Amino acid sequence: MGRLDNNLKIGNEKHFATELITMNEVLKTIGGKWKLKLILALTHGDKRFNELKTFVIGISPRALSKELKELERDGLVKRLVYDEPVLLVNYQLTEIAWKLNGVIRELTSWCAWYKEAFLESQPNDWSHEVM
Amino acid sequence: MGRLDNNLKIGNEKHFATELITMNEVLKTIGGKWKLKLILALTHGDKRFNELKTFVIGISPRALSKELKELERDGLVKRLVYDEPVLLVNYQLTEIAWKLNGVIRELTSWCAWYKEAFLESQPNDWSHEVM
DNA sequence: CGGGATCCTAGATGATACTG
DNA sequence: CAGTATCATCTAGGATCCCG
């Protein structure tokens, strides 16, 4: 197997370098503990700050605020302010965030496989889940 | 929009609760800074410890060791020891890990959309990438 | 209601050196 | 080569209170 530190580089490795960079970009944008969960929540419709806080179990206002800012900065979420009659702020997915549906679908079906293939043979206790 | 704290629950919300749990499970298994990168590296063929350390840029032996143990514990990676003539250890993806290909494919194509749709309009500087 | 400001801790991660 | 051990760091995240 070729190595990066000699002159003989096989195609796979250059390809992998590109993939690695892509993965870094993706993880910076939708990685972390809350981003995908928030996006998932918003696929069920626009939500307000406190709605998100209720739906996404376990998130603190501080974390929610920070995550939403980052998602907005990165173009995944739009912040819509309605000032009449009271202050309401709605968070809404952008087009590009909606395209994460494919990712979410794959993750979900992978998880189903995973539970069937692995967990049943060797109970990994997810029931202690704190969320 | 209904809320979780009253008796009127709409279908979406129960569905969302399930999705949220799924997402938690997924993130526990393949979330974090290194897991997907390691899996990606191994899709290019089995690799030894130090090969992985070279390929997955920036990972320390400590982190690599820990991540590999977790991946093995969770049934995503097999550890193959060859003792002749010198000690060699190969890490190999399991069947269930190979099924993450769909996820990786979706992530990659989403990233391409993302860069086209967002980055070109508003340069988010990924060139400072430390990895 | 939609957050911001503060304080704080646990766990994740890095750097480096070392061992069988 | 395949890791471990140790130490230091860093920071995401929680708890809590506050404010317009």
Tab-separated table of C-alpha atoms (C1' of nucleotides) in Angstrom:
chain	number	residue	atom	x	y	z
A	1	MET	CA	0.000	0.000	0.000
A	2	GLY	CA	1.442	3.376	-1.000
A	3	ARG	CA	2.223	5.983	1.541
A	4	LEU	CA	2.004	9.710	1.495
A	5	ASP	CA	5.624	10.085	2.445
A	6	ASN	CA	7.091	8.456	-0.592
A	7	ASN	CA	6.897	9.518	-4.168
A	8	LEU	CA	4.637	6.718	-5.274
A	9	LYS	CA	1.155	8.024	-4.652
A	10	ILE	CA	-1.771	6.025	-5.806
A	11	GLY	CA	-4.931	7.669	-7.009
A	12	ASN	CA	-6.953	6.695	-4.019
A	13	GLU	CA	-4.842	8.768	-1.724
A	14	LYS	CA	-5.141	12.005	-3.610
A	15	HIS	CA	-8.831	11.340	-3.793
A	16	PHE	CA	-8.915	10.718	-0.098
A	17	ALA	CA	-7.246	14.026	0.660
A	18	THR	CA	-10.064	15.778	-1.172
A	19	GLU	CA	-12.667	13.728	0.644
A	20	LEU	CA	-11.060	14.554	3.944
A	21	ILE	CA	-11.295	18.252	3.259
A	22	THR	CA	-14.917	17.868	2.254
A	23	MET	CA	-15.617	16.011	5.460
A	24	ASN	CA	-13.999	18.783	7.453
A	25	GLU	CA	-16.176	21.347	5.767
A	26	VAL	CA	-19.300	19.332	6.386
A	27	LEU	CA	-18.504	18.674	10.024
A	28	LYS	CA	-17.778	22.324	10.631
A	29	THR	CA	-21.137	23.254	9.229
A	30	ILE	CA	-23.494	20.575	10.506
A	31	GLY	CA	-21.332	18.681	12.985
A	32	GLY	CA	-21.627	18.874	16.717
A	33	LYS	CA	-24.243	17.861	19.176
A	34	TRP	CA	-27.165	20.022	18.118
A	35	LYS	CA	-27.019	21.174	14.510
A	36	LEU	CA	-28.593	18.152	12.851
A	37	LYS	CA	-31.203	17.910	15.566
A	38	LEU	CA	-32.191	21.520	15.087
A	39	ILE	CA	-32.365	21.110	11.339
A	40	LEU	CA	-34.439	18.001	11.826
A	41	ALA	CA	-36.823	19.888	14.089
A	42	LEU	CA	-37.208	22.640	11.530
A	43	THR	CA	-38.106	20.177	8.791
A	44	HIS	CA	-41.399	19.883	10.667
A	45	GLY	CA	-42.062	23.533	10.106
A	46	ASP	CA	-40.762	26.894	11.206
A	47	LYS	CA	-40.350	27.252	14.914
A	48	ARG	CA	-39.768	29.963	17.449
A	49	PHE	CA	-36.931	30.045	19.932
A	50	ASN	CA	-38.842	28.585	22.814
A	51	GLU	CA	-40.556	26.046	20.615
A	52	LEU	CA	-37.171	24.755	19.571
A	53	LYS	CA	-36.114	24.704	23.184
A	54	THR	CA	-39.080	22.478	23.943
A	55	PHE	CA	-38.781	20.229	20.937
A	56	VAL	CA	-35.081	19.638	21.014
A	57	ILE	CA	-34.943	17.989	24.382
A	58	GLY	CA	-32.073	18.951	26.613
A	59	ILE	CA	-30.801	22.024	24.847
A	60	SER	CA	-30.142	25.059	27.000
A	61	PRO	CA	-31.045	28.582	25.894
A	62	ARG	CA	-27.385	29.406	25.694
A	63	ALA	CA	-26.574	26.488	23.414
A	64	LEU	CA	-29.669	27.080	21.330
A	65	SER	CA	-28.826	30.714	20.831
A	66	LYS	CA	-25.289	29.924	19.808
A	67	GLU	CA	-26.218	27.122	17.453
A	68	LEU	CA	-28.913	29.176	15.760
A	69	LYS	CA	-26.487	32.017	15.187
A	70	GLU	CA	-24.004	29.679	13.608
A	71	LEU	CA	-26.636	28.059	11.441
A	72	GLU	CA	-27.778	31.475	10.333
A	73	ARG	CA	-24.236	32.631	9.649
A	74	ASP	CA	-23.638	29.503	7.596
A	75	GLY	CA	-26.736	30.038	5.517
A	76	LEU	CA	-28.766	27.097	6.772
A	77	VAL	CA	-31.384	28.959	8.740
A	78	LYS	CA	-33.268	32.175	8.225
A	79	ARG	CA	-34.332	34.301	11.168
A	80	LEU	CA	-37.694	35.943	10.599
A	81	VAL	CA	-38.809	38.678	12.950
A	82	TYR	CA	-42.481	39.583	13.270
A	83	ASP	CA	-43.071	42.544	15.462
A	84	GLU	CA	-46.832	42.756	15.491
A	85	PRO	CA	-48.538	42.697	17.865
A	86	VAL	CA	-45.855	41.111	20.026
A	87	LEU	CA	-42.292	40.174	19.229
A	88	LEU	CA	-42.120	36.842	17.496
A	89	VAL	CA	-39.083	35.299	15.903
A	90	ASN	CA	-39.383	32.390	13.568
A	91	TYR	CA	-36.574	30.196	12.438
A	92	GLN	CA	-36.841	28.655	9.013
A	93	LEU	CA	-34.703	26.342	6.960
A	94	THR	CA	-33.116	27.645	3.794
A	95	GLU	CA	-33.159	25.779	0.514
A	96	ILE	CA	-29.695	24.416	1.041
A	97	ALA	CA	-30.649	23.125	4.462
A	98	TRP	CA	-33.644	21.328	2.978
A	99	LYS	CA	-31.244	19.487	0.763
A	100	LEU	CA	-29.934	17.797	3.893
A	101	ASN	CA	-33.011	15.620	3.703
A	102	GLY	CA	-31.015	13.083	1.747
A	103	VAL	CA	-28.390	12.990	4.452
A	104	ILE	CA	-30.980	12.619	7.173
A	105	ARG	CA	-32.746	9.873	5.281
A	106	GLU	CA	-29.516	7.925	4.856
A	107	LEU	CA	-28.569	8.400	8.475
A	108	THR	CA	-31.957	7.172	9.589
A	109	SER	CA	-31.980	4.090	7.456
A	110	TRP	CA	-28.412	3.330	8.410
A	111	CYS	CA	-29.400	3.536	12.045
A	112	ALA	CA	-32.157	1.011	11.453
A	113	TRP	CA	-29.676	-1.396	9.883
A	114	TYR	CA	-27.265	-0.781	12.660
A	115	LYS	CA	-29.709	-1.571	15.397
A	116	GLU	CA	-30.765	-4.732	13.658
A	117	ALA	CA	-27.282	-5.925	12.795
A	118	PHE	CA	-25.378	-4.971	15.883
A	119	LEU	CA	-27.498	-4.084	18.832
A	120	GLU	CA	-29.581	-7.212	18.807
A	121	SER	CA	-26.483	-9.347	18.984
A	122	GLN	CA	-24.776	-7.258	21.602
A	123	PRO	CA	-27.022	-4.987	23.603
A	124	ASN	CA	-25.450	-1.566	23.670
A	125	ASP	CA	-27.477	0.169	26.261
A	126	TRP	CA	-29.039	3.224	24.794
A	127	SER	CA	-31.769	3.223	27.373
A	128	HIS	CA	-29.594	5.293	29.685
A	129	GLU	CA	-29.942	8.005	27.108
A	130	VAL	CA	-30.027	11.317	28.858
A	131	MET	CA	-30.477	13.446	25.783
B	1	MET	CA	-48.695	24.689	16.436
B	2	GLY	CA	-49.234	22.106	19.159
B	3	ARG	CA	-46.836	21.768	22.015
B	4	LEU	CA	-45.508	18.790	23.815
B	5	ASP	CA	-46.784	20.023	27.129
B	6	ASN	CA	-50.473	19.867	26.330
B	7	ASN	CA	-52.603	16.891	25.518
B	8	LEU	CA	-53.068	17.762	21.900
B	9	LYS	CA	-50.143	16.225	20.139
B	10	ILE	CA	-50.004	16.286	16.413
B	11	GLY	CA	-48.469	13.462	14.471
B	12	ASN	CA	-45.400	15.353	13.466
B	13	GLU	CA	-44.286	15.771	17.012
B	14	LYS	CA	-44.461	12.142	18.006
B	15	HIS	CA	-42.645	11.375	14.809
B	16	PHE	CA	-40.062	13.972	15.660
B	17	ALA	CA	-39.428	12.454	19.068
B	18	THR	CA	-38.545	9.190	17.371
B	19	GLU	CA	-36.339	10.939	14.879
B	20	LEU	CA	-34.569	12.759	17.660
B	21	ILE	CA	-33.749	9.509	19.405
B	22	THR	CA	-32.478	8.052	16.162
B	23	MET	CA	-30.294	11.077	15.668
B	24	ASN	CA	-28.889	10.684	19.152
B	25	GLU	CA	-28.019	7.084	18.476
B	26	VAL	CA	-26.354	7.944	15.207
B	27	LEU	CA	-24.361	10.794	16.662
B	28	LYS	CA	-23.166	8.659	19.537
B	29	THR	CA	-21.898	6.072	17.106
B	30	ILE	CA	-20.426	8.060	14.260
B	31	GLY	CA	-20.484	11.596	15.606
B	32	GLY	CA	-17.495	13.546	16.768
B	33	LYS	CA	-14.459	14.917	15.105
B	34	TRP	CA	-12.807	11.754	13.834
B	35	LYS	CA	-15.175	8.833	13.371
B	36	LEU	CA	-16.425	9.625	9.896
B	37	LYS	CA	-12.961	10.565	8.734
B	38	LEU	CA	-11.557	7.261	9.929
B	39	ILE	CA	-14.368	5.336	8.290
B	40	LEU	CA	-13.779	7.292	5.111
B	41	ALA	CA	-10.092	6.434	5.199
B	42	LEU	CA	-10.877	2.763	5.635
B	43	THR	CA	-13.166	2.732	2.623
B	44	HIS	CA	-9.926	2.996	0.653
B	45	GLY	CA	-8.795	-0.302	2.071
B	46	ASP	CA	-7.643	-1.760	5.351
B	47	LYS	CA	-5.039	0.284	7.116
B	48	ARG	CA	-2.615	-0.106	9.943
B	49	PHE	CA	-2.433	2.165	12.951
B	50	ASN	CA	0.360	4.346	11.674
B	51	GLU	CA	-1.084	4.434	8.200
B	52	LEU	CA	-4.266	5.852	9.617
B	53	LYS	CA	-2.243	8.328	11.603
B	54	THR	CA	-0.650	9.510	8.374
B	55	PHE	CA	-3.781	9.545	6.278
B	56	VAL	CA	-6.095	11.203	8.709
B	57	ILE	CA	-4.229	14.427	9.032
B	58	GLY	CA	-3.969	15.925	12.469
B	59	ILE	CA	-5.035	12.997	14.595
B	60	SER	CA	-2.834	12.175	17.562
B	61	PRO	CA	-1.987	8.604	18.526
B	62	ARG	CA	-3.998	9.040	21.655
B	63	ALA	CA	-7.111	10.141	19.827
B	64	LEU	CA	-6.649	7.508	17.149
B	65	SER	CA	-6.334	4.760	19.697
B	66	LYS	CA	-9.427	5.868	21.529
B	67	GLU	CA	-11.543	6.313	18.414
B	68	LEU	CA	-10.532	2.940	17.020
B	69	LYS	CA	-11.469	1.251	20.260
B	70	GLU	CA	-14.866	2.877	20.207
B	71	LEU	CA	-15.440	1.996	16.581
B	72	GLU	CA	-14.487	-1.572	17.334
B	73	ARG	CA	-16.715	-1.702	20.403
B	74	ASP	CA	-19.599	-0.368	18.335
B	75	GLY	CA	-19.116	-2.953	15.620
B	76	LEU	CA	-17.944	-0.668	12.854
B	77	VAL	CA	-14.333	-1.745	12.664
B	78	LYS	CA	-12.564	-5.061	12.972
B	79	ARG	CA	-9.067	-5.281	14.413
B	80	LEU	CA	-6.991	-7.919	12.663
B	81	VAL	CA	-3.692	-8.923	14.201
B	82	TYR	CA	-1.002	-10.599	12.133
B	83	ASP	CA	1.948	-11.700	14.137
B	84	GLU	CA	4.284	-13.027	11.488
B	85	PRO	CA	7.025	-12.107	11.004
B	86	VAL	CA	6.486	-8.820	12.816
B	87	LEU	CA	3.486	-7.480	14.639
B	88	LEU	CA	1.018	-5.984	12.228
B	89	VAL	CA	-2.459	-4.787	13.029
B	90	ASN	CA	-4.949	-4.052	10.339
B	91	TYR	CA	-8.155	-2.161	10.780
B	92	GLN	CA	-11.005	-3.097	8.535
B	93	LEU	CA	-14.554	-1.876	8.094
B	94	THR	CA	-17.397	-4.190	8.976
B	95	GLU	CA	-20.396	-4.729	6.739
B	96	ILE	CA	-22.485	-2.294	8.683
B	97	ALA	CA	-19.811	0.377	8.380
B	98	TRP	CA	-19.710	-0.109	4.624
B	99	LYS	CA	-23.375	0.732	4.591
B	100	LEU	CA	-22.387	4.237	5.625
B	101	ASN	CA	-21.396	4.771	2.034
B	102	GLY	CA	-24.831	6.151	1.346
B	103	VAL	CA	-24.433	8.651	4.151
B	104	ILE	CA	-21.014	9.690	2.949
B	105	ARG	CA	-22.247	10.058	-0.598
B	106	GLU	CA	-25.095	12.308	0.517
B	107	LEU	CA	-22.817	14.378	2.725
B	108	THR	CA	-20.393	14.843	-0.117
B	109	SER	CA	-22.939	15.892	-2.662
B	110	TRP	CA	-24.589	18.170	-0.151
B	111	CYS	CA	-21.250	19.805	0.471
B	112	ALA	CA	-20.883	20.450	-3.226
B	113	TRP	CA	-24.280	22.142	-3.337
B	114	TYR	CA	-23.459	24.066	-0.244
B	115	LYS	CA	-20.241	25.469	-1.575
B	116	GLU	CA	-21.903	26.464	-4.785
B	117	ALA	CA	-24.977	27.993	-3.205
B	118	PHE	CA	-23.522	29.697	-0.213
B	119	LEU	CA	-19.808	30.067	-0.247
B	120	GLU	CA	-19.574	31.710	-3.617
B	121	SER	CA	-21.955	34.404	-2.521
B	122	GLN	CA	-20.406	34.906	0.858
B	123	PRO	CA	-16.878	33.625	1.210
B	124	ASN	CA	-16.676	31.640	4.410
B	125	ASP	CA	-13.005	31.201	4.802
B	126	TRP	CA	-12.188	27.549	4.960
B	127	SER	CA	-8.660	28.165	3.874
B	128	HIS	CA	-7.632	28.710	7.469
B	129	GLU	CA	-8.425	25.068	7.918
B	130	VAL	CA	-6.040	23.603	10.407
B	131	MET	CA	-7.405	20.081	10.232
C	1	DC	C1'	-41.104	35.923	24.376
C	2	DG	C1'	-36.356	35.959	22.760
C	3	DG	C1'	-32.538	35.925	24.069
C	4	DG	C1'	-27.679	37.806	26.595
C	5	DA	C1'	-24.182	37.669	30.445
C	6	DT	C1'	-21.739	34.927	33.827
C	7	DC	C1'	-19.772	31.314	35.892
C	8	DC	C1'	-18.360	26.798	35.833
C	9	DT	C1'	-17.272	21.850	34.921
C	10	DA	C1'	-16.484	17.592	32.352
C	11	DG	C1'	-14.983	15.616	28.728
C	12	DA	C1'	-12.617	15.868	24.407
C	13	DT	C1'	-8.286	16.719	22.405
C	14	DG	C1'	-3.358	17.838	21.769
C	15	DA	C1'	1.779	17.376	22.677
C	16	DT	C1'	5.193	14.687	23.980
C	17	DA	C1'	7.634	10.976	25.656
C	18	DC	C1'	7.846	6.303	26.360
C	19	DT	C1'	7.306	0.972	26.026
C	20	DG	C1'	6.931	-4.033	24.411
D	1	DC	C1'	5.067	-0.939	14.625
D	2	DA	C1'	1.278	-0.344	17.664
D	3	DG	C1'	0.067	1.637	20.821
D	4	DT	C1'	0.173	3.851	26.414
D	5	DA	C1'	1.053	7.190	29.864
D	6	DT	C1'	1.142	11.718	31.477
D	7	DC	C1'	0.222	16.300	31.481
D	8	DA	C1'	-1.795	20.402	29.786
D	9	DT	C1'	-5.394	22.709	27.383
D	10	DC	C1'	-9.349	23.990	25.433
D	11	DT	C1'	-13.905	24.604	24.720
D	12	DA	C1'	-18.467	22.941	24.087
D	13	DG	C1'	-22.003	22.790	26.938
D	14	DG	C1'	-24.880	23.246	31.295
D	15	DA	C1'	-26.894	26.083	35.160
D	16	DT	C1'	-28.584	30.150	36.395
D	17	DC	C1'	-29.988	34.728	36.485
D	18	DC	C1'	-31.180	38.809	34.030
D	19	DC	C1'	-33.229	42.090	30.752
D	20	DG	C1'	-35.911	44.650	27.052
